[in-house]
Amino acid sequence: MKAPVFEYAAPQSVEEALSLLGACQGESKIIAGGQSLMPLLNMRLARPDLLVDIGRIAGLDYIRDADGGLAIGAMTRQSDIERSALVAQRQPMLAAGTRFIAHPQIRNRGTIGGSISHADPAAVYPALAVALDMQIEVAGPAGHRSVDAADFFITYLTTALEPDEILVELRLPGFPPRAGWSFKEVSRRHGDFALAGVAATMEVDSSGVCSFARIVLFGVAAVPLRVEAAEQLLLGSKVEQSLFEEAGAMTSDTLDEPLSDIHASADYRRHLAGVLTRRALAEAAGRAA
Amino acid sequence: MTMQQVVKVTVNGVSYERNVEVRLTLADFLRVELGLTGTHVGCEHGVCGACTVLMNGRSVRSCLMLAVQADGAEIMTVEGLADDGRLHPIQQAFMEEHGLQCGFCTPGFLMAVYELLGSNPDPSDEEIRESLGGQICRCTGYQSIMRSVKSAAAKLAGARV
């Protein structure tokens, strides 16, 4: 199908974009890379009155060092994150996870800010935002604010962003040098959205005891889901296969009502979440120095 | 704010300027406004890859872009591959290795392969599969496409010596 009629503006600055959003009487929508929004427009599932294209704003496309971590501009293309030497060095799971996003042709256009703002429950970047403790920098009419990723995702396709706000930057701490990580998903075909996925990080002390664990599931609930019960189980325990099996089983058990749709039943997603968590924890532990 | 806007692009080395509706996709701009119907429109939601073109050297889905977003860009479509009627080595390889049957998906495949071999002249099977994973072909079963890409890489390597 063809997109419905809408007004279009391509502001040159964040300030100009904010005033366009603020002045809009009807529904406004920001377009960044457009790789999720264009299908919605073409299928007329989205019918905004005004489309604000932030792709012409200079200075929203960068990957920089920030206090040993990273600052990434909202308009940074996924393919640039995938190829960045700085990302690979500072946040290897961000680089690895990016390769699970659709296909190269999509990643050439898709942006990190757009993906996180869109907040698809099965998408890679929202899960990584929670797993890697991203700070989400937001510009609005009253100035800038910073939102923890843990507070950002509210429900399906819904975030803490107000209609007159723009996500402008992601800030990430550096990945702890001794920590291990693992990113896994199951999808029908390579490049499809995940039926279920997990992003896990772990630190292991010199005596082989887990001193930090983070488990974030995606594709199973309305938002990226931290499995704190399993994290607590790991903390202070000796890392070994039986522990990962227990954590995987616990992960399955904590999912009350996983998503159920034509792609996968709730039971299947519950099963996948447990298996993927077990495998991811083993891999993360193996990578932890 | 506008519903109509002038778009200036360079397509296959030729400059064009058209006043179009802002909701027009780049794919429809190429086909309807410029008459470049080599770019095919399949699914119109970014799944099939038939509409893949290069924008400023990178492969993109032209159905997942508005023409106004391409304003000022350099576009290359499948029509830009052949040189004065002589097939590009990638096209030649697809013809010789039966990398197409009905041909509907082929323009997208050719442009994705063009980008791949431009940055990676000797890709592994895994790299070819990764770069073409977003291009759907319902005829060939992909094996002949894999052979075509390897043949194209060899042709291009030979041409460089």
JSON list of C-alpha atoms in Angstrom, two decimals, chain A residues 67-258:
[
{"chain": "A", "resi": 67, "resn": "ASP", "atom": "CA", "xyz": [34.40, 8.98, 30.48]},
{"chain": "A", "resi": 68, "resn": "GLY", "atom": "CA", "xyz": [35.64, 5.58, 29.38]},
{"chain": "A", "resi": 69, "resn": "GLY", "atom": "CA", "xyz": [32.20, 4.65, 28.07]},
{"chain": "A", "resi": 70, "resn": "LEU", "atom": "CA", "xyz": [30.33, 5.72, 24.97]},
{"chain": "A", "resi": 71, "resn": "ALA", "atom": "CA", "xyz": [28.09, 8.54, 23.85]},
{"chain": "A", "resi": 72, "resn": "ILE", "atom": "CA", "xyz": [26.15, 7.65, 20.72]},
{"chain": "A", "resi": 73, "resn": "GLY", "atom": "CA", "xyz": [24.04, 10.15, 18.79]},
{"chain": "A", "resi": 74, "resn": "ALA", "atom": "CA", "xyz": [20.42, 9.20, 18.21]},
{"chain": "A", "resi": 75, "resn": "MET", "atom": "CA", "xyz": [20.77, 9.27, 14.40]},
{"chain": "A", "resi": 76, "resn": "THR", "atom": "CA", "xyz": [23.78, 6.94, 14.37]},
{"chain": "A", "resi": 77, "resn": "ARG", "atom": "CA", "xyz": [23.09, 4.17, 11.87]},
{"chain": "A", "resi": 78, "resn": "GLN", "atom": "CA", "xyz": [23.09, 0.60, 13.09]},
{"chain": "A", "resi": 79, "resn": "SER", "atom": "CA", "xyz": [25.66, -0.35, 10.44]},
{"chain": "A", "resi": 80, "resn": "ASP", "atom": "CA", "xyz": [28.04, 2.31, 11.80]},
{"chain": "A", "resi": 81, "resn": "ILE", "atom": "CA", "xyz": [27.68, 0.87, 15.30]},
{"chain": "A", "resi": 82, "resn": "GLU", "atom": "CA", "xyz": [28.29, -2.61, 13.89]},
{"chain": "A", "resi": 83, "resn": "ARG", "atom": "CA", "xyz": [31.56, -1.48, 12.25]},
{"chain": "A", "resi": 84, "resn": "SER", "atom": "CA", "xyz": [32.83, 0.88, 14.95]},
{"chain": "A", "resi": 85, "resn": "ALA", "atom": "CA", "xyz": [36.18, -0.11, 16.45]},
{"chain": "A", "resi": 86, "resn": "LEU", "atom": "CA", "xyz": [35.39, 2.01, 19.51]},
{"chain": "A", "resi": 87, "resn": "VAL", "atom": "CA", "xyz": [32.09, 0.17, 20.10]},
{"chain": "A", "resi": 88, "resn": "ALA", "atom": "CA", "xyz": [33.78, -3.21, 19.65]},
{"chain": "A", "resi": 89, "resn": "GLN", "atom": "CA", "xyz": [36.38, -2.25, 22.23]},
{"chain": "A", "resi": 90, "resn": "ARG", "atom": "CA", "xyz": [34.12, -0.54, 24.80]},
{"chain": "A", "resi": 91, "resn": "GLN", "atom": "CA", "xyz": [30.89, -2.51, 24.46]},
{"chain": "A", "resi": 92, "resn": "PRO", "atom": "CA", "xyz": [31.41, -5.77, 22.58]},
{"chain": "A", "resi": 93, "resn": "MET", "atom": "CA", "xyz": [27.85, -6.96, 23.24]},
{"chain": "A", "resi": 94, "resn": "LEU", "atom": "CA", "xyz": [26.46, -3.84, 21.55]},
{"chain": "A", "resi": 95, "resn": "ALA", "atom": "CA", "xyz": [28.49, -4.64, 18.43]},
{"chain": "A", "resi": 96, "resn": "ALA", "atom": "CA", "xyz": [27.51, -8.31, 18.52]},
{"chain": "A", "resi": 97, "resn": "GLY", "atom": "CA", "xyz": [23.83, -7.64, 19.18]},
{"chain": "A", "resi": 98, "resn": "THR", "atom": "CA", "xyz": [23.63, -5.17, 16.31]},
{"chain": "A", "resi": 99, "resn": "ARG", "atom": "CA", "xyz": [24.31, -8.00, 13.85]},
{"chain": "A", "resi": 100, "resn": "PHE", "atom": "CA", "xyz": [21.03, -9.59, 14.94]},
{"chain": "A", "resi": 101, "resn": "ILE", "atom": "CA", "xyz": [19.05, -6.57, 13.72]},
{"chain": "A", "resi": 102, "resn": "ALA", "atom": "CA", "xyz": [17.35, -7.44, 10.43]},
{"chain": "A", "resi": 103, "resn": "HIS", "atom": "CA", "xyz": [19.71, -7.27, 7.44]},
{"chain": "A", "resi": 104, "resn": "PRO", "atom": "CA", "xyz": [22.59, -5.05, 6.25]},
{"chain": "A", "resi": 105, "resn": "GLN", "atom": "CA", "xyz": [20.24, -3.05, 3.99]},
{"chain": "A", "resi": 106, "resn": "ILE", "atom": "CA", "xyz": [18.03, -2.24, 7.00]},
{"chain": "A", "resi": 107, "resn": "ARG", "atom": "CA", "xyz": [20.98, -1.49, 9.28]},
{"chain": "A", "resi": 108, "resn": "ASN", "atom": "CA", "xyz": [22.31, 0.99, 6.71]},
{"chain": "A", "resi": 109, "resn": "ARG", "atom": "CA", "xyz": [19.25, 3.16, 7.42]},
{"chain": "A", "resi": 110, "resn": "GLY", "atom": "CA", "xyz": [18.04, 2.11, 10.88]},
{"chain": "A", "resi": 111, "resn": "THR", "atom": "CA", "xyz": [19.26, 4.17, 13.83]},
{"chain": "A", "resi": 112, "resn": "ILE", "atom": "CA", "xyz": [19.88, 3.40, 17.48]},
{"chain": "A", "resi": 113, "resn": "GLY", "atom": "CA", "xyz": [17.69, 6.29, 18.65]},
{"chain": "A", "resi": 114, "resn": "GLY", "atom": "CA", "xyz": [14.85, 5.25, 16.38]},
{"chain": "A", "resi": 115, "resn": "SER", "atom": "CA", "xyz": [14.96, 1.65, 17.50]},
{"chain": "A", "resi": 116, "resn": "ILE", "atom": "CA", "xyz": [14.93, 2.55, 21.19]},
{"chain": "A", "resi": 117, "resn": "SER", "atom": "CA", "xyz": [12.15, 5.12, 20.73]},
{"chain": "A", "resi": 118, "resn": "HIS", "atom": "CA", "xyz": [10.06, 2.64, 18.75]},
{"chain": "A", "resi": 119, "resn": "ALA", "atom": "CA", "xyz": [10.39, 0.09, 21.57]},
{"chain": "A", "resi": 120, "resn": "ASP", "atom": "CA", "xyz": [9.38, -3.07, 19.78]},
{"chain": "A", "resi": 121, "resn": "PRO", "atom": "CA", "xyz": [9.28, -5.76, 22.51]},
{"chain": "A", "resi": 122, "resn": "ALA", "atom": "CA", "xyz": [11.31, -8.17, 20.35]},
{"chain": "A", "resi": 123, "resn": "ALA", "atom": "CA", "xyz": [13.92, -5.64, 19.19]},
{"chain": "A", "resi": 124, "resn": "VAL", "atom": "CA", "xyz": [17.61, -5.84, 20.04]},
{"chain": "A", "resi": 125, "resn": "TYR", "atom": "CA", "xyz": [18.44, -2.31, 21.16]},
{"chain": "A", "resi": 126, "resn": "PRO", "atom": "CA", "xyz": [15.77, -1.88, 23.86]},
{"chain": "A", "resi": 127, "resn": "ALA", "atom": "CA", "xyz": [17.04, -5.11, 25.46]},
{"chain": "A", "resi": 128, "resn": "LEU", "atom": "CA", "xyz": [20.64, -3.94, 25.21]},
{"chain": "A", "resi": 129, "resn": "ALA", "atom": "CA", "xyz": [19.66, -0.56, 26.65]},
{"chain": "A", "resi": 130, "resn": "VAL", "atom": "CA", "xyz": [18.45, -2.33, 29.80]},
{"chain": "A", "resi": 131, "resn": "ALA", "atom": "CA", "xyz": [21.24, -4.91, 29.87]},
{"chain": "A", "resi": 132, "resn": "LEU", "atom": "CA", "xyz": [24.00, -2.32, 29.47]},
{"chain": "A", "resi": 133, "resn": "ASP", "atom": "CA", "xyz": [22.50, 0.39, 31.73]},
{"chain": "A", "resi": 134, "resn": "MET", "atom": "CA", "xyz": [22.13, 2.97, 28.99]},
{"chain": "A", "resi": 135, "resn": "GLN", "atom": "CA", "xyz": [21.21, 6.51, 29.96]},
{"chain": "A", "resi": 136, "resn": "ILE", "atom": "CA", "xyz": [18.69, 7.88, 27.50]},
{"chain": "A", "resi": 137, "resn": "GLU", "atom": "CA", "xyz": [19.20, 11.59, 26.87]},
{"chain": "A", "resi": 138, "resn": "VAL", "atom": "CA", "xyz": [16.02, 13.38, 25.92]},
{"chain": "A", "resi": 139, "resn": "ALA", "atom": "CA", "xyz": [15.50, 16.93, 24.64]},
{"chain": "A", "resi": 140, "resn": "GLY", "atom": "CA", "xyz": [12.18, 18.59, 25.37]},
{"chain": "A", "resi": 141, "resn": "PRO", "atom": "CA", "xyz": [10.57, 22.02, 25.59]},
{"chain": "A", "resi": 142, "resn": "ALA", "atom": "CA", "xyz": [11.79, 22.42, 29.18]},
{"chain": "A", "resi": 143, "resn": "GLY", "atom": "CA", "xyz": [15.37, 21.38, 28.37]},
{"chain": "A", "resi": 144, "resn": "HIS", "atom": "CA", "xyz": [17.25, 18.11, 28.61]},
{"chain": "A", "resi": 145, "resn": "ARG", "atom": "CA", "xyz": [16.51, 15.18, 30.86]},
{"chain": "A", "resi": 146, "resn": "SER", "atom": "CA", "xyz": [18.17, 11.86, 31.32]},
{"chain": "A", "resi": 147, "resn": "VAL", "atom": "CA", "xyz": [16.17, 8.64, 31.76]},
{"chain": "A", "resi": 148, "resn": "ASP", "atom": "CA", "xyz": [17.53, 5.31, 32.97]},
{"chain": "A", "resi": 149, "resn": "ALA", "atom": "CA", "xyz": [16.82, 2.55, 30.46]},
{"chain": "A", "resi": 150, "resn": "ALA", "atom": "CA", "xyz": [15.20, 0.62, 33.32]},
{"chain": "A", "resi": 151, "resn": "ASP", "atom": "CA", "xyz": [12.51, 3.36, 33.53]},
{"chain": "A", "resi": 152, "resn": "PHE", "atom": "CA", "xyz": [12.20, 4.08, 29.82]},
{"chain": "A", "resi": 153, "resn": "PHE", "atom": "CA", "xyz": [10.15, 1.21, 28.41]},
{"chain": "A", "resi": 154, "resn": "ILE", "atom": "CA", "xyz": [6.55, 1.31, 29.56]},
{"chain": "A", "resi": 155, "resn": "THR", "atom": "CA", "xyz": [4.71, -1.19, 27.38]},
{"chain": "A", "resi": 156, "resn": "TYR", "atom": "CA", "xyz": [4.42, -2.26, 23.73]},
{"chain": "A", "resi": 157, "resn": "LEU", "atom": "CA", "xyz": [5.78, 0.50, 21.50]},
{"chain": "A", "resi": 158, "resn": "THR", "atom": "CA", "xyz": [5.41, 2.93, 24.40]},
{"chain": "A", "resi": 159, "resn": "THR", "atom": "CA", "xyz": [8.22, 4.73, 26.21]},
{"chain": "A", "resi": 160, "resn": "ALA", "atom": "CA", "xyz": [8.73, 7.52, 28.71]},
{"chain": "A", "resi": 161, "resn": "LEU", "atom": "CA", "xyz": [9.11, 9.94, 25.78]},
{"chain": "A", "resi": 162, "resn": "GLU", "atom": "CA", "xyz": [6.43, 12.64, 25.65]},
{"chain": "A", "resi": 163, "resn": "PRO", "atom": "CA", "xyz": [5.00, 13.55, 22.23]},
{"chain": "A", "resi": 164, "resn": "ASP", "atom": "CA", "xyz": [6.94, 16.83, 22.29]},
{"chain": "A", "resi": 165, "resn": "GLU", "atom": "CA", "xyz": [10.29, 15.24, 23.21]},
{"chain": "A", "resi": 166, "resn": "ILE", "atom": "CA", "xyz": [13.14, 13.81, 21.12]},
{"chain": "A", "resi": 167, "resn": "LEU", "atom": "CA", "xyz": [15.64, 11.15, 22.07]},
{"chain": "A", "resi": 168, "resn": "VAL", "atom": "CA", "xyz": [19.00, 12.77, 21.21]},
{"chain": "A", "resi": 169, "resn": "GLU", "atom": "CA", "xyz": [21.74, 10.58, 22.70]},
{"chain": "A", "resi": 170, "resn": "LEU", "atom": "CA", "xyz": [22.52, 7.25, 24.35]},
{"chain": "A", "resi": 171, "resn": "ARG", "atom": "CA", "xyz": [25.17, 7.10, 27.06]},
{"chain": "A", "resi": 172, "resn": "LEU", "atom": "CA", "xyz": [26.76, 3.82, 28.06]},
{"chain": "A", "resi": 173, "resn": "PRO", "atom": "CA", "xyz": [29.29, 3.02, 30.72]},
{"chain": "A", "resi": 174, "resn": "GLY", "atom": "CA", "xyz": [32.33, 1.07, 29.52]},
{"chain": "A", "resi": 175, "resn": "PHE", "atom": "CA", "xyz": [31.97, -2.69, 29.72]},
{"chain": "A", "resi": 176, "resn": "PRO", "atom": "CA", "xyz": [33.85, -3.93, 32.82]},
{"chain": "A", "resi": 177, "resn": "PRO", "atom": "CA", "xyz": [37.13, -5.41, 31.56]},
{"chain": "A", "resi": 178, "resn": "ARG", "atom": "CA", "xyz": [36.79, -8.71, 33.45]},
{"chain": "A", "resi": 179, "resn": "ALA", "atom": "CA", "xyz": [33.10, -9.23, 32.71]},
{"chain": "A", "resi": 180, "resn": "GLY", "atom": "CA", "xyz": [31.68, -11.73, 30.25]},
{"chain": "A", "resi": 181, "resn": "TRP", "atom": "CA", "xyz": [28.64, -11.35, 28.05]},
{"chain": "A", "resi": 182, "resn": "SER", "atom": "CA", "xyz": [26.37, -13.34, 25.79]},
{"chain": "A", "resi": 183, "resn": "PHE", "atom": "CA", "xyz": [23.65, -12.37, 23.35]},
{"chain": "A", "resi": 184, "resn": "LYS", "atom": "CA", "xyz": [21.38, -15.08, 21.99]},
{"chain": "A", "resi": 185, "resn": "GLU", "atom": "CA", "xyz": [18.04, -15.26, 20.24]},
{"chain": "A", "resi": 186, "resn": "VAL", "atom": "CA", "xyz": [15.83, -17.70, 18.41]},
{"chain": "A", "resi": 187, "resn": "SER", "atom": "CA", "xyz": [14.02, -16.45, 15.33]},
{"chain": "A", "resi": 188, "resn": "ARG", "atom": "CA", "xyz": [12.18, -18.20, 12.53]},
{"chain": "A", "resi": 189, "resn": "ARG", "atom": "CA", "xyz": [14.70, -16.98, 9.96]},
{"chain": "A", "resi": 190, "resn": "HIS", "atom": "CA", "xyz": [17.98, -15.13, 10.30]},
{"chain": "A", "resi": 191, "resn": "GLY", "atom": "CA", "xyz": [17.18, -11.43, 10.51]},
{"chain": "A", "resi": 192, "resn": "ASP", "atom": "CA", "xyz": [13.62, -11.86, 11.75]},
{"chain": "A", "resi": 193, "resn": "PHE", "atom": "CA", "xyz": [12.48, -10.45, 15.05]},
{"chain": "A", "resi": 194, "resn": "ALA", "atom": "CA", "xyz": [13.27, -12.81, 17.90]},
{"chain": "A", "resi": 195, "resn": "LEU", "atom": "CA", "xyz": [10.66, -15.23, 19.21]},
{"chain": "A", "resi": 196, "resn": "ALA", "atom": "CA", "xyz": [12.71, -15.00, 22.37]},
{"chain": "A", "resi": 197, "resn": "GLY", "atom": "CA", "xyz": [16.14, -13.66, 23.17]},
{"chain": "A", "resi": 198, "resn": "VAL", "atom": "CA", "xyz": [18.48, -12.92, 26.04]},
{"chain": "A", "resi": 199, "resn": "ALA", "atom": "CA", "xyz": [21.30, -10.51, 26.79]},
{"chain": "A", "resi": 200, "resn": "ALA", "atom": "CA", "xyz": [23.39, -11.62, 29.75]},
{"chain": "A", "resi": 201, "resn": "THR", "atom": "CA", "xyz": [26.45, -10.21, 31.49]},
{"chain": "A", "resi": 202, "resn": "MET", "atom": "CA", "xyz": [28.43, -11.72, 34.33]},
{"chain": "A", "resi": 203, "resn": "GLU", "atom": "CA", "xyz": [31.46, -11.06, 36.48]},
{"chain": "A", "resi": 204, "resn": "VAL", "atom": "CA", "xyz": [33.29, -13.89, 38.15]},
{"chain": "A", "resi": 205, "resn": "ASP", "atom": "CA", "xyz": [35.84, -13.38, 40.94]},
{"chain": "A", "resi": 206, "resn": "SER", "atom": "CA", "xyz": [39.18, -15.15, 41.23]},
{"chain": "A", "resi": 207, "resn": "SER", "atom": "CA", "xyz": [37.67, -18.02, 43.21]},
{"chain": "A", "resi": 208, "resn": "GLY", "atom": "CA", "xyz": [35.11, -18.74, 40.48]},
{"chain": "A", "resi": 209, "resn": "VAL", "atom": "CA", "xyz": [32.18, -17.14, 42.28]},
{"chain": "A", "resi": 210, "resn": "CYS", "atom": "CA", "xyz": [29.71, -14.93, 40.45]},
{"chain": "A", "resi": 211, "resn": "SER", "atom": "CA", "xyz": [30.02, -11.34, 41.69]},
{"chain": "A", "resi": 212, "resn": "PHE", "atom": "CA", "xyz": [27.63, -9.70, 39.21]},
{"chain": "A", "resi": 213, "resn": "ALA", "atom": "CA", "xyz": [24.92, -10.97, 36.90]},
{"chain": "A", "resi": 214, "resn": "ARG", "atom": "CA", "xyz": [22.42, -9.32, 34.62]},
{"chain": "A", "resi": 215, "resn": "ILE", "atom": "CA", "xyz": [19.85, -11.24, 32.61]},
{"chain": "A", "resi": 216, "resn": "VAL", "atom": "CA", "xyz": [17.52, -9.40, 30.23]},
{"chain": "A", "resi": 217, "resn": "LEU", "atom": "CA", "xyz": [14.95, -11.20, 28.11]},
{"chain": "A", "resi": 218, "resn": "PHE", "atom": "CA", "xyz": [13.32, -9.80, 25.00]},
{"chain": "A", "resi": 219, "resn": "GLY", "atom": "CA", "xyz": [10.52, -10.96, 22.75]},
{"chain": "A", "resi": 220, "resn": "VAL", "atom": "CA", "xyz": [8.69, -12.58, 25.65]},
{"chain": "A", "resi": 221, "resn": "ALA", "atom": "CA", "xyz": [6.96, -9.62, 27.30]},
{"chain": "A", "resi": 222, "resn": "ALA", "atom": "CA", "xyz": [5.74, -6.14, 26.48]},
{"chain": "A", "resi": 223, "resn": "VAL", "atom": "CA", "xyz": [9.09, -4.64, 27.47]},
{"chain": "A", "resi": 224, "resn": "PRO", "atom": "CA", "xyz": [12.64, -5.95, 27.99]},
{"chain": "A", "resi": 225, "resn": "LEU", "atom": "CA", "xyz": [12.48, -8.06, 31.13]},
{"chain": "A", "resi": 226, "resn": "ARG", "atom": "CA", "xyz": [15.14, -8.34, 33.82]},
{"chain": "A", "resi": 227, "resn": "VAL", "atom": "CA", "xyz": [15.12, -11.71, 35.56]},
{"chain": "A", "resi": 228, "resn": "GLU", "atom": "CA", "xyz": [16.15, -10.55, 39.01]},
{"chain": "A", "resi": 229, "resn": "ALA", "atom": "CA", "xyz": [15.32, -13.83, 40.74]},
{"chain": "A", "resi": 230, "resn": "ALA", "atom": "CA", "xyz": [17.83, -15.69, 38.58]},
{"chain": "A", "resi": 231, "resn": "GLU", "atom": "CA", "xyz": [20.38, -12.88, 38.99]},
{"chain": "A", "resi": 232, "resn": "GLN", "atom": "CA", "xyz": [20.09, -13.26, 42.78]},
{"chain": "A", "resi": 233, "resn": "LEU", "atom": "CA", "xyz": [20.52, -17.00, 42.48]},
{"chain": "A", "resi": 234, "resn": "LEU", "atom": "CA", "xyz": [23.80, -16.50, 40.61]},
{"chain": "A", "resi": 235, "resn": "LEU", "atom": "CA", "xyz": [25.25, -13.86, 42.94]},
{"chain": "A", "resi": 236, "resn": "GLY", "atom": "CA", "xyz": [27.70, -15.42, 45.37]},
{"chain": "A", "resi": 237, "resn": "SER", "atom": "CA", "xyz": [27.41, -18.89, 43.84]},
{"chain": "A", "resi": 238, "resn": "LYS", "atom": "CA", "xyz": [30.17, -20.86, 42.20]},
{"chain": "A", "resi": 239, "resn": "VAL", "atom": "CA", "xyz": [29.69, -20.70, 38.43]},
{"chain": "A", "resi": 240, "resn": "GLU", "atom": "CA", "xyz": [29.12, -24.16, 37.02]},
{"chain": "A", "resi": 241, "resn": "GLN", "atom": "CA", "xyz": [26.75, -25.88, 34.62]},
{"chain": "A", "resi": 242, "resn": "SER", "atom": "CA", "xyz": [24.28, -26.98, 37.31]},
{"chain": "A", "resi": 243, "resn": "LEU", "atom": "CA", "xyz": [23.91, -23.35, 38.40]},
{"chain": "A", "resi": 244, "resn": "PHE", "atom": "CA", "xyz": [23.15, -22.23, 34.85]},
{"chain": "A", "resi": 245, "resn": "GLU", "atom": "CA", "xyz": [20.57, -25.00, 34.53]},
{"chain": "A", "resi": 246, "resn": "GLU", "atom": "CA", "xyz": [18.92, -23.90, 37.74]},
{"chain": "A", "resi": 247, "resn": "ALA", "atom": "CA", "xyz": [18.94, -20.25, 36.61]},
{"chain": "A", "resi": 248, "resn": "GLY", "atom": "CA", "xyz": [17.45, -21.23, 33.26]},
{"chain": "A", "resi": 249, "resn": "ALA", "atom": "CA", "xyz": [14.66, -23.22, 34.91]},
{"chain": "A", "resi": 250, "resn": "MET", "atom": "CA", "xyz": [13.99, -20.32, 37.28]},
{"chain": "A", "resi": 251, "resn": "THR", "atom": "CA", "xyz": [13.83, -17.93, 34.31]},
{"chain": "A", "resi": 252, "resn": "SER", "atom": "CA", "xyz": [11.15, -20.06, 32.67]},
{"chain": "A", "resi": 253, "resn": "ASP", "atom": "CA", "xyz": [9.23, -20.26, 35.93]},
{"chain": "A", "resi": 254, "resn": "THR", "atom": "CA", "xyz": [9.23, -16.47, 36.46]},
{"chain": "A", "resi": 255, "resn": "LEU", "atom": "CA", "xyz": [7.43, -15.87, 33.17]},
{"chain": "A", "resi": 256, "resn": "ASP", "atom": "CA", "xyz": [3.76, -15.77, 34.12]},
{"chain": "A", "resi": 257, "resn": "GLU", "atom": "CA", "xyz": [2.29, -14.94, 30.78]},
{"chain": "A", "resi": 258, "resn": "PRO", "atom": "CA", "xyz": [4.81, -14.71, 27.97]}
]
